[in-house]
PDB file of C-alpha atoms in Angstrom:
ATOM      1  CA  MET A 884     -10.060  17.902   3.695  1.00 87.00           C
ATOM      2  CA  THR A 885     -10.469  16.753   6.894  1.00 87.00           C
ATOM      3  CA  MET A 886     -11.981  12.956   7.381  1.00 85.00           C
ATOM      4  CA  PHE A 887     -15.507  12.177   6.782  1.00 86.00           C
ATOM      5  CA  ASP A 888     -16.426  15.797   6.589  1.00 90.00           C
ATOM      6  CA  SER A 889     -18.298  15.604   2.791  1.00 92.00           C
ATOM      7  CA  ALA A 890     -14.865  16.223   0.574  1.00 91.00           C
ATOM      8  CA  HIS A 891     -13.857  12.750   2.359  1.00 93.00           C
ATOM      9  CA  ILE A 892     -17.378  10.772   2.230  1.00 94.00           C
ATOM     10  CA  GLY A 893     -16.989  12.198  -1.601  1.00 94.00           C
ATOM     11  CA  LEU A 894     -13.915  10.367  -2.546  1.00 94.00           C
ATOM     12  CA  LEU A 895     -14.848   7.343  -0.381  1.00 95.00           C
ATOM     13  CA  ILE A 896     -18.458   6.836  -2.648  1.00 96.00           C
ATOM     14  CA  GLY A 897     -16.589   8.314  -5.957  1.00 96.00           C
ATOM     15  CA  THR A 898     -13.924   5.493  -5.144  1.00 96.00           C
ATOM     16  CA  VAL A 899     -15.682   2.443  -4.323  1.00 96.00           C
ATOM     17  CA  ALA A 900     -17.436   2.234  -7.187  1.00 97.00           C
ATOM     18  CA  PHE A 901     -14.269   3.032  -9.251  1.00 97.00           C
ATOM     19  CA  LEU A 902     -13.481  -0.340  -8.119  1.00 97.00           C
ATOM     20  CA  ALA A 903     -16.419  -1.930  -8.429  1.00 97.00           C
ATOM     21  CA  ILE A 904     -17.089  -0.701 -11.597  1.00 97.00           C
ATOM     22  CA  SER A 905     -13.227  -1.065 -13.091  1.00 97.00           C
ATOM     23  CA  THR A 906     -13.087  -4.470 -11.774  1.00 97.00           C
ATOM     24  CA  LEU A 907     -16.455  -5.858 -13.479  1.00 97.00           C
ATOM     25  CA  VAL A 908     -14.731  -4.258 -16.585  1.00 97.00           C
ATOM     26  CA  VAL A 909     -11.144  -5.479 -16.303  1.00 97.00           C
ATOM     27  CA  ALA A 910     -13.074  -9.495 -15.709  1.00 96.00           C
ATOM     28  CA  LYS A 911     -14.805  -8.799 -18.989  1.00 97.00           C
ATOM     29  CA  LEU A 912     -11.677  -7.511 -20.721  1.00 97.00           C
ATOM     30  CA  PRO A 913      -9.857 -10.521 -23.203  1.00 96.00           C
ATOM     31  CA  ARG A 914      -6.005 -11.150 -21.776  1.00 95.00           C
ATOM     32  CA  VAL A 915      -4.575  -8.291 -23.677  1.00 95.00           C
ATOM     33  CA  GLY A 916      -6.816  -5.804 -22.498  1.00 96.00           C
ATOM     34  CA  GLN A 917      -6.450  -7.389 -18.940  1.00 96.00           C
ATOM     35  CA  ASN A 918      -2.005  -7.098 -18.890  1.00 96.00           C
ATOM     36  CA  ILE A 919      -2.514  -3.617 -20.340  1.00 96.00           C
ATOM     37  CA  ALA A 920      -5.342  -2.669 -17.284  1.00 97.00           C
ATOM     38  CA  PHE A 921      -2.460  -4.251 -15.264  1.00 97.00           C
ATOM     39  CA  PHE A 922       1.193  -2.605 -16.573  1.00 96.00           C
ATOM     40  CA  MET A 923      -1.150   0.444 -16.696  1.00 95.00           C
ATOM     41  CA  ALA A 924      -1.651   0.220 -12.434  1.00 95.00           C
ATOM     42  CA  ALA A 925       1.347  -0.572 -11.492  1.00 95.00           C
ATOM     43  CA  ILE A 926       3.648   1.901 -13.637  1.00 93.00           C
ATOM     44  CA  TYR A 927       0.791   4.157 -12.081  1.00 91.00           C
ATOM     45  CA  CYS A 928       1.461   3.331  -8.569  1.00 89.00           C
ATOM     46  CA  ALA A 929       5.367   3.589  -9.008  1.00 88.00           C
ATOM     47  CA  ALA A 930       5.439   6.869 -11.217  1.00 88.00           C
ATOM     48  CA  GLY A 931       3.604   8.498  -8.200  1.00 83.00           C
ATOM     49  CA  ILE A 932       5.741   7.743  -5.859  1.00 83.00           C
ATOM     50  CA  PHE A 933       8.304   9.056  -8.039  1.00 82.00           C
ATOM     51  CA  PHE A 934       6.558  11.829  -9.280  1.00 79.00           C
ATOM     52  CA  ARG A 935       5.103  13.587  -5.530  1.00 76.00           C
ATOM     53  CA  TYR A 936       8.739  13.058  -3.959  1.00 76.00           C
ATOM     54  CA  GLY A 937      11.421  12.951  -6.193  1.00 73.00           C
ATOM     55  CA  MET A 938       9.924  15.991  -8.239  1.00 73.00           C
ATOM     56  CA  ASN A 939       8.435  17.288  -5.084  1.00 70.00           C
ATOM     57  CA  LEU A 940       5.326  17.445  -7.234  1.00 67.00           C
ATOM     58  CA  SER A 941       7.230  20.262  -9.810  1.00 65.00           C
ATOM     59  CA  PHE A 942       9.550  18.740 -12.473  1.00 61.00           C
ATOM     60  CA  ASP A 943      11.268  22.730 -11.647  1.00 61.00           C
ATOM     61  CA  GLY A 944      13.597  22.196  -9.306  1.00 63.00           C
ATOM     62  CA  GLY A 945      15.125  18.554 -10.570  1.00 69.00           C
ATOM     63  CA  PHE A 946      15.147  15.650  -8.886  1.00 73.00           C
ATOM     64  CA  ASN A 947      14.888  15.374  -4.975  1.00 77.00           C
ATOM     65  CA  PHE A 948      16.692  11.976  -4.722  1.00 80.00           C
ATOM     66  CA  LYS A 949      16.962  12.684  -0.428  1.00 79.00           C
ATOM     67  CA  THR A 950      13.164  13.139  -0.434  1.00 80.00           C
ATOM     68  CA  LEU A 951      12.547  10.010  -2.466  1.00 83.00           C
ATOM     69  CA  ALA A 952      14.763   7.583  -0.040  1.00 84.00           C
ATOM     70  CA  THR A 953      13.735   8.355   2.962  1.00 84.00           C
ATOM     71  CA  GLN A 954       9.926   8.254   1.771  1.00 84.00           C
ATOM     72  CA  MET A 955      10.678   4.393   0.996  1.00 86.00           C
ATOM     73  CA  LEU A 956      10.431   4.173   4.336  1.00 87.00           C
ATOM     74  CA  GLN A 957       7.250   4.516   4.413  1.00 86.00           C
ATOM     75  CA  VAL A 958       5.170   1.252   3.948  1.00 87.00           C
ATOM     76  CA  CYS A 959       3.063   2.737   1.864  1.00 86.00           C
ATOM     77  CA  ASN A 960       5.694   3.771  -0.079  1.00 89.00           C
ATOM     78  CA  PHE A 961       7.854   1.204  -0.438  1.00 90.00           C
ATOM     79  CA  ASN A 962       4.847  -1.108  -1.374  1.00 90.00           C
ATOM     80  CA  PHE A 963       3.718   0.350  -4.190  1.00 90.00           C
ATOM     81  CA  ILE A 964       7.652   0.377  -6.021  1.00 90.00           C
ATOM     82  CA  LEU A 965       6.781  -3.548  -5.431  1.00 90.00           C
ATOM     83  CA  VAL A 966       3.683  -3.274  -7.427  1.00 92.00           C
ATOM     84  CA  LEU A 967       5.804  -3.606 -10.196  1.00 94.00           C
ATOM     85  CA  LEU A 968       7.156  -7.002  -8.712  1.00 94.00           C
ATOM     86  CA  MET A 969       3.849  -8.246  -9.130  1.00 94.00           C
ATOM     87  CA  LEU A 970       4.326  -8.352 -12.990  1.00 95.00           C
ATOM     88  CA  ILE A 971       6.750 -10.802 -13.763  1.00 95.00           C
ATOM     89  CA  PRO A 972       5.621 -14.384 -14.428  1.00 93.00           C
ATOM     90  CA  LYS A 973       6.667 -16.542 -11.591  1.00 90.00           C
ATOM     91  CA  PHE A 974       7.003 -14.095  -8.924  1.00 94.00           C
ATOM     92  CA  GLU A 975       3.896 -15.104  -7.261  1.00 96.00           C
ATOM     93  CA  LEU A 976       5.220 -14.236  -3.126  1.00 96.00           C
ATOM     94  CA  ALA A 977       4.754 -10.430  -5.206  1.00 95.00           C
ATOM     95  CA  ARG A 978       1.584 -11.135  -5.928  1.00 96.00           C
ATOM     96  CA  GLN A 979       0.163 -13.140  -2.727  1.00 97.00           C
ATOM     97  CA  TYR A 980       2.433 -10.635  -0.869  1.00 97.00           C
ATOM     98  CA  SER A 981      -0.073  -7.796  -2.903  1.00 95.00           C
ATOM     99  CA  VAL A 982      -3.515  -8.956  -2.792  1.00 95.00           C
ATOM    100  CA  PHE A 983      -2.456  -9.515   1.582  1.00 96.00           C
ATOM    101  CA  PHE A 984      -1.069  -6.415   3.138  1.00 95.00           C
ATOM    102  CA  SER A 985      -0.282  -3.818   0.302  1.00 93.00           C
ATOM    103  CA  ALA A 986      -3.647  -3.479  -0.151  1.00 92.00           C
ATOM    104  CA  ALA A 987      -4.951  -4.135   3.265  1.00 90.00           C
ATOM    105  CA  ALA A 988      -2.816  -1.016   4.398  1.00 88.00           C
ATOM    106  CA  ALA A 989      -3.708   0.534   0.924  1.00 90.00           C
ATOM    107  CA  CYS A 990      -7.630   0.699   2.188  1.00 90.00           C
ATOM    108  CA  THR A 991      -7.606   1.959   5.584  1.00 86.00           C
ATOM    109  CA  THR A 992      -5.476   5.703   3.790  1.00 85.00           C
ATOM    110  CA  PHE A 993      -9.429   6.187   2.586  1.00 91.00           C
ATOM    111  CA  VAL A 994     -10.646   5.832   6.273  1.00 87.00           C
ATOM    112  CA  SER A 995      -8.246   7.481   8.230  1.00 82.00           C
ATOM    113  CA  ILE A 996      -6.808  10.102   6.998  1.00 83.00           C
ATOM    114  CA  SER A 997      -4.214  12.415   7.610  1.00 77.00           C
ATOM    115  CA  SER A 998      -4.909  15.220   9.851  1.00 76.00           C
ATOM    116  CA  ALA A 999      -2.227  16.657   8.159  1.00 76.00           C
ATOM    117  CA  TRP A1000      -4.434  16.948   5.167  1.00 84.00           C
ATOM    118  CA  LYS A1001      -6.734  19.025   6.430  1.00 84.00           C
ATOM    119  CA  ASN A1002      -3.714  21.654   5.103  1.00 84.00           C
ATOM    120  CA  TYR A1003      -5.102  20.570   2.036  1.00 87.00           C
ATOM    121  CA  GLU A1004      -8.749  21.533  -0.397  1.00 90.00           C
ATOM    122  CA  TRP A1005      -9.182  17.248  -1.298  1.00 90.00           C
ATOM    123  CA  ASN A1006      -8.518  18.230  -5.318  1.00 89.00           C
ATOM    124  CA  ASP A1007      -5.405  19.383  -4.430  1.00 88.00           C
ATOM    125  CA  LEU A1008      -2.392  17.615  -5.491  1.00 82.00           C
ATOM    126  CA  THR A1009      -1.036  17.002  -3.684  1.00 81.00           C
ATOM    127  CA  VAL A1010      -4.129  15.035  -1.770  1.00 87.00           C
ATOM    128  CA  LEU A1011      -5.171  13.020  -5.184  1.00 88.00           C
ATOM    129  CA  ASN A1012      -1.476  11.457  -6.010  1.00 84.00           C
ATOM    130  CA  SER A1013      -1.141   9.855  -3.196  1.00 87.00           C
ATOM    131  CA  TRP A1014      -5.246   9.242  -2.539  1.00 92.00           C
ATOM    132  CA  PHE A1015      -4.678   7.782  -6.709  1.00 91.00           C
ATOM    133  CA  ASN A1016      -2.146   5.359  -5.026  1.00 90.00           C
ATOM    134  CA  HIS A1017      -3.238   3.852  -3.339  1.00 92.00           C
ATOM    135  CA  VAL A1018      -6.157   3.643  -4.796  1.00 95.00           C
ATOM    136  CA  PHE A1019      -4.800   1.172  -7.637  1.00 95.00           C
ATOM    137  CA  ALA A1020      -2.185  -0.215  -4.938  1.00 94.00           C
ATOM    138  CA  VAL A1021      -6.088  -1.339  -4.126  1.00 95.00           C
ATOM    139  CA  ALA A1022      -7.491  -2.127  -7.730  1.00 96.00           C
ATOM    140  CA  LEU A1023      -4.501  -3.760  -9.384  1.00 96.00           C
ATOM    141  CA  PRO A1024      -4.954  -7.481  -6.902  1.00 96.00           C
ATOM    142  CA  LEU A1025      -8.120  -6.868  -7.020  1.00 96.00           C
ATOM    143  CA  TRP A1026      -8.135  -7.110 -11.407  1.00 97.00           C
ATOM    144  CA  MET A1027      -6.476  -9.331 -11.225  1.00 97.00           C
ATOM    145  CA  VAL A1028      -9.000 -11.866  -8.842  1.00 97.00           C
ATOM    146  CA  ALA A1029     -11.154 -10.597 -11.013  1.00 96.00           C
ATOM    147  CA  ALA A1030      -9.720 -11.488 -14.003  1.00 96.00           C
ATOM    148  CA  ARG A1031      -9.172 -14.978 -12.471  1.00 96.00           C
ATOM    149  CA  ARG A1032      -5.129 -14.842 -12.909  1.00 96.00           C
ATOM    150  CA  LEU A1033      -4.191 -14.188  -9.037  1.00 96.00           C
ATOM    151  CA  LYS A1034      -6.134 -15.584  -5.376  1.00 96.00           C
ATOM    152  CA  PRO A1035      -4.968 -15.310  -1.847  1.00 96.00           C
ATOM    153  CA  GLN A1036      -3.886 -18.674  -0.976  1.00 96.00           C
ATOM    154  CA  LYS A1037      -3.589 -19.443   3.031  1.00 96.00           C
ATOM    155  CA  LYS A1038      -0.280 -21.620   2.265  1.00 96.00           C
ATOM    156  CA  TYR A1039       0.910 -17.925   1.660  1.00 97.00           C
ATOM    157  CA  ILE A1040       0.380 -16.227   4.513  1.00 97.00           C
ATOM    158  CA  PRO A1041       3.476 -17.270   7.261  1.00 97.00           C
ATOM    159  CA  TRP A1042       5.674 -16.039   4.169  1.00 97.00           C
ATOM    160  CA  VAL A1043       3.795 -12.689   4.190  1.00 97.00           C
ATOM    161  CA  LEU A1044       3.816 -12.455   7.044  1.00 96.00           C
ATOM    162  CA  CYS A1045       7.735 -12.654   7.134  1.00 96.00           C
ATOM    163  CA  LEU A1046       8.099 -10.282   4.877  1.00 96.00           C
ATOM    164  CA  VAL A1047       5.903  -7.171   7.300  1.00 95.00           C
ATOM    165  CA  PHE A1048       7.720  -8.321  10.103  1.00 95.00           C
ATOM    166  CA  ILE A1049      11.115  -7.879   8.097  1.00 95.00           C
ATOM    167  CA  TYR A1050      10.355  -4.175   6.693  1.00 93.00           C
ATOM    168  CA  PHE A1051       9.203  -3.058   9.767  1.00 94.00           C
ATOM    169  CA  THR A1052      11.871  -3.855  11.858  1.00 95.00           C
ATOM    170  CA  ALA A1053      14.385  -3.356   9.402  1.00 94.00           C
ATOM    171  CA  ALA A1054      12.487   0.398   8.783  1.00 92.00           C
ATOM    172  CA  TYR A1055      12.477   0.732  12.361  1.00 94.00           C
ATOM    173  CA  ILE A1056      16.676   0.144  12.389  1.00 94.00           C
ATOM    174  CA  LEU A1057      17.303   1.812   9.779  1.00 93.00           C
ATOM    175  CA  ILE A1058      15.688   5.267  10.954  1.00 92.00           C
ATOM    176  CA  LYS A1059      16.771   5.022  13.955  1.00 93.00           C
ATOM    177  CA  THR A1060      20.284   5.067  12.692  1.00 94.00           C
ATOM    178  CA  LEU A1061      19.822   8.055  10.783  1.00 91.00           C
ATOM    179  CA  ILE A1062      18.422  10.105  12.992  1.00 91.00           C
ATOM    180  CA  ASP A1063      21.227   9.406  16.087  1.00 93.00           C
ATOM    181  CA  TYR A1064      23.274  10.166  12.913  1.00 92.00           C
ATOM    182  CA  GLY A1065      21.200  13.145  12.748  1.00 89.00           C
ATOM    183  CA  VAL A1066      20.789  12.948   9.216  1.00 86.00           C
ATOM    184  CA  LEU A1067      17.299  12.485  10.474  1.00 85.00           C
ATOM    185  CA  ALA A1068      14.613  13.797  13.092  1.00 84.00           C
ATOM    186  CA  PRO A1069      11.987  11.365  14.800  1.00 79.00           C
ATOM    187  CA  GLY A1070       9.344  14.534  13.500  1.00 75.00           C
ATOM    188  CA  THR A1071      10.541  13.941   9.674  1.00 76.00           C
ATOM    189  CA  SER A1072      11.124  10.434   9.424  1.00 79.00           C
ATOM    190  CA  PHE A1073       8.372  10.163   6.661  1.00 77.00           C
ATOM    191  CA  SER A1074       7.401   7.202   8.573  1.00 84.00           C
ATOM    192  CA  PHE A1075       4.293   5.475  10.705  1.00 85.00           C
ATOM    193  CA  ILE A1076       6.115   2.749  11.900  1.00 89.00           C
ATOM    194  CA  TYR A1077       8.385   5.662  13.808  1.00 88.00           C
ATOM    195  CA  ASP A1078       5.481   8.121  14.143  1.00 83.00           C
ATOM    196  CA  ALA A1079       2.009   8.102  14.017  1.00 81.00           C
ATOM    197  CA  GLU A1080       2.427  10.531  11.471  1.00 73.00           C
ATOM    198  CA  LYS A1081      -1.977  11.732  12.709  1.00 72.00           C
ATOM    199  CA  VAL A1082      -2.807   8.352  11.436  1.00 74.00           C
ATOM    200  CA  GLY A1083      -6.247   7.992  13.722  1.00 72.00           C
ATOM    201  CA  LEU A1084      -5.712   4.274  14.065  1.00 76.00           C
ATOM    202  CA  LEU A1085      -1.834   4.608  15.392  1.00 83.00           C
ATOM    203  CA  GLU A1086      -1.910   8.055  17.251  1.00 84.00           C
ATOM    204  CA  MET A1087      -4.374   5.514  19.689  1.00 87.00           C
ATOM    205  CA  LEU A1088      -1.557   2.431  19.130  1.00 90.00           C
ATOM    206  CA  GLN A1089       1.062   4.816  20.060  1.00 90.00           C
ATOM    207  CA  THR A1090      -0.151   6.189  23.274  1.00 91.00           C
ATOM    208  CA  LEU A1091      -1.508   2.674  24.367  1.00 93.00           C
ATOM    209  CA  ILE A1092       2.503   1.467  23.760  1.00 94.00           C
ATOM    210  CA  PRO A1093       4.457   4.971  23.242  1.00 92.00           C
ATOM    211  CA  TYR A1094       6.725   2.974  21.816  1.00 91.00           C
ATOM    212  CA  PRO A1095       8.183   3.292  17.235  1.00 91.00           C
ATOM    213  CA  TYR A1096       7.758   0.322  16.079  1.00 93.00           C
ATOM    214  CA  PHE A1097       6.392  -1.592  18.942  1.00 95.00           C
ATOM    215  CA  TYR A1098       3.130   0.017  18.846  1.00 94.00           C
ATOM    216  CA  LEU A1099       2.574  -1.673  15.811  1.00 93.00           C
ATOM    217  CA  TYR A1100       3.306  -5.352  17.398  1.00 94.00           C
ATOM    218  CA  PRO A1101      -0.643  -5.848  17.881  1.00 93.00           C
ATOM    219  CA  LEU A1102      -1.161  -5.498  14.433  1.00 91.00           C
ATOM    220  CA  PHE A1103       0.036  -8.522  13.667  1.00 94.00           C
ATOM    221  CA  PRO A1104      -2.412 -10.609  15.361  1.00 94.00           C
ATOM    222  CA  VAL A1105      -5.878  -8.912  13.175  1.00 93.00           C
ATOM    223  CA  LEU A1106      -3.231  -9.196   9.593  1.00 94.00           C
ATOM    224  CA  ALA A1107      -2.996 -12.478  10.811  1.00 96.00           C
ATOM    225  CA  GLY A1108      -6.856 -13.513  10.972  1.00 95.00           C
ATOM    226  CA  PHE A1109      -7.897 -10.905   8.069  1.00 94.00           C
ATOM    227  CA  PHE A1110      -5.621 -13.058   5.607  1.00 96.00           C
ATOM    228  CA  TRP A1111      -6.548 -15.936   7.082  1.00 96.00           C
ATOM    229  CA  VAL A1112     -10.770 -14.997   6.372  1.00 95.00           C
ATOM    230  CA  TRP A1113      -9.516 -13.154   2.852  1.00 94.00           C
ATOM    231  CA  ALA A1114      -7.832 -16.960   1.793  1.00 96.00           C
ATOM    232  CA  LYS A1115     -10.737 -18.798   3.494  1.00 95.00           C
ATOM    233  CA  GLY A1116     -13.039 -17.237   0.972  1.00 94.00           C
ATOM    234  CA  PHE A1117     -11.733 -18.395  -2.033  1.00 95.00           C
ATOM    235  CA  GLU A1118     -10.751 -22.063  -1.751  1.00 92.00           C
ATOM    236  CA  LYS A1119     -12.589 -22.640  -4.709  1.00 92.00           C
ATOM    237  CA  TYR A1120     -11.794 -20.514  -6.241  1.00 95.00           C
ATOM    238  CA  LYS A1121     -11.269 -21.533  -9.571  1.00 94.00           C
ATOM    239  CA  VAL A1122      -8.157 -19.197 -11.439  1.00 94.00           C
ATOM    240  CA  GLU A1123      -4.841 -19.709 -13.744  1.00 89.00           C
ATOM    241  CA  LYS A1124      -1.827 -19.766 -13.846  1.00 86.00           C
ATOM    242  CA  PHE A1125      -0.317 -16.847 -14.187  1.00 90.00           C
ATOM    243  CA  HIS A1126       1.600 -15.955 -17.250  1.00 87.00           C
ATOM    244  CA  TYR A1127       1.101 -13.152 -20.615  1.00 86.00           C
TER     245      TYR A1127
END
C-alpha cells in the first residue's frame, strides 16, 4: 500500500463516509446511546495501542512493555491513551486538547501515510489497526460536537498549544537521553519528534531544518491558526455541560 494508490484512496473514501454517517447517527441517539458510543471509541483507541505494541499484534509472544513504553513517545500513540481522559466529566481541557490537536494530528495520517506501509497490503492487520485507531481518535470529538456535548473554545487554545509544546519537548529530551545511554538508536526512536519516519510532510520539514524536534517548530503557527479558525466557526454553537 502506497500513498494515493487505489487502496489508499479507497480507505480515504470509506473513512470520510464512516465519519459522516456515524456523526449523524450519534447526533440522533439518546444520551445513553451517545455515552456508549463515546466509551467504545475511547476504549478502542487505548486498547488498539496495547494490542499492537504491547502484544505485538499477537497474544502468543507475551507482553512487550519496552516496545509499548517507547511507542508512547510517538505523538499519535500517546494521544490515543489520552483520549480516555475525555470521559472524565470535569476534565474539559482533555476534550479541548482532543478536539483541537489530537483529532487534527490523527487526520494527517489519512493523507500523508508512512512510506513504511508499502511493505503491507491495505488489509494487513498492522495497517488496519493503525488506521482504525486514528479513525476513532477523530470520531470521538466529532461525535461529542454533534451530540452538543463539546465545542472548540478559543480560551483553551493557549493551553492546548502549551501542552503540545511541553509534550514535544519532553519527548525529545527523553528520546535523546535514551539514545545517549544506548537504550535506543535514532532509527528505532519510534517518534517523528526525533525522526520524520518516512511521513511526506515531515520529511520535507526535516530536510529544510535538519535537526530533530526543532524541525517541527514551523508547525506551531500553523496549528495556532487552525485552532483559531476551528473555534471561530463554533462560537455561537450551543452546547450543554458534559455529564453522564
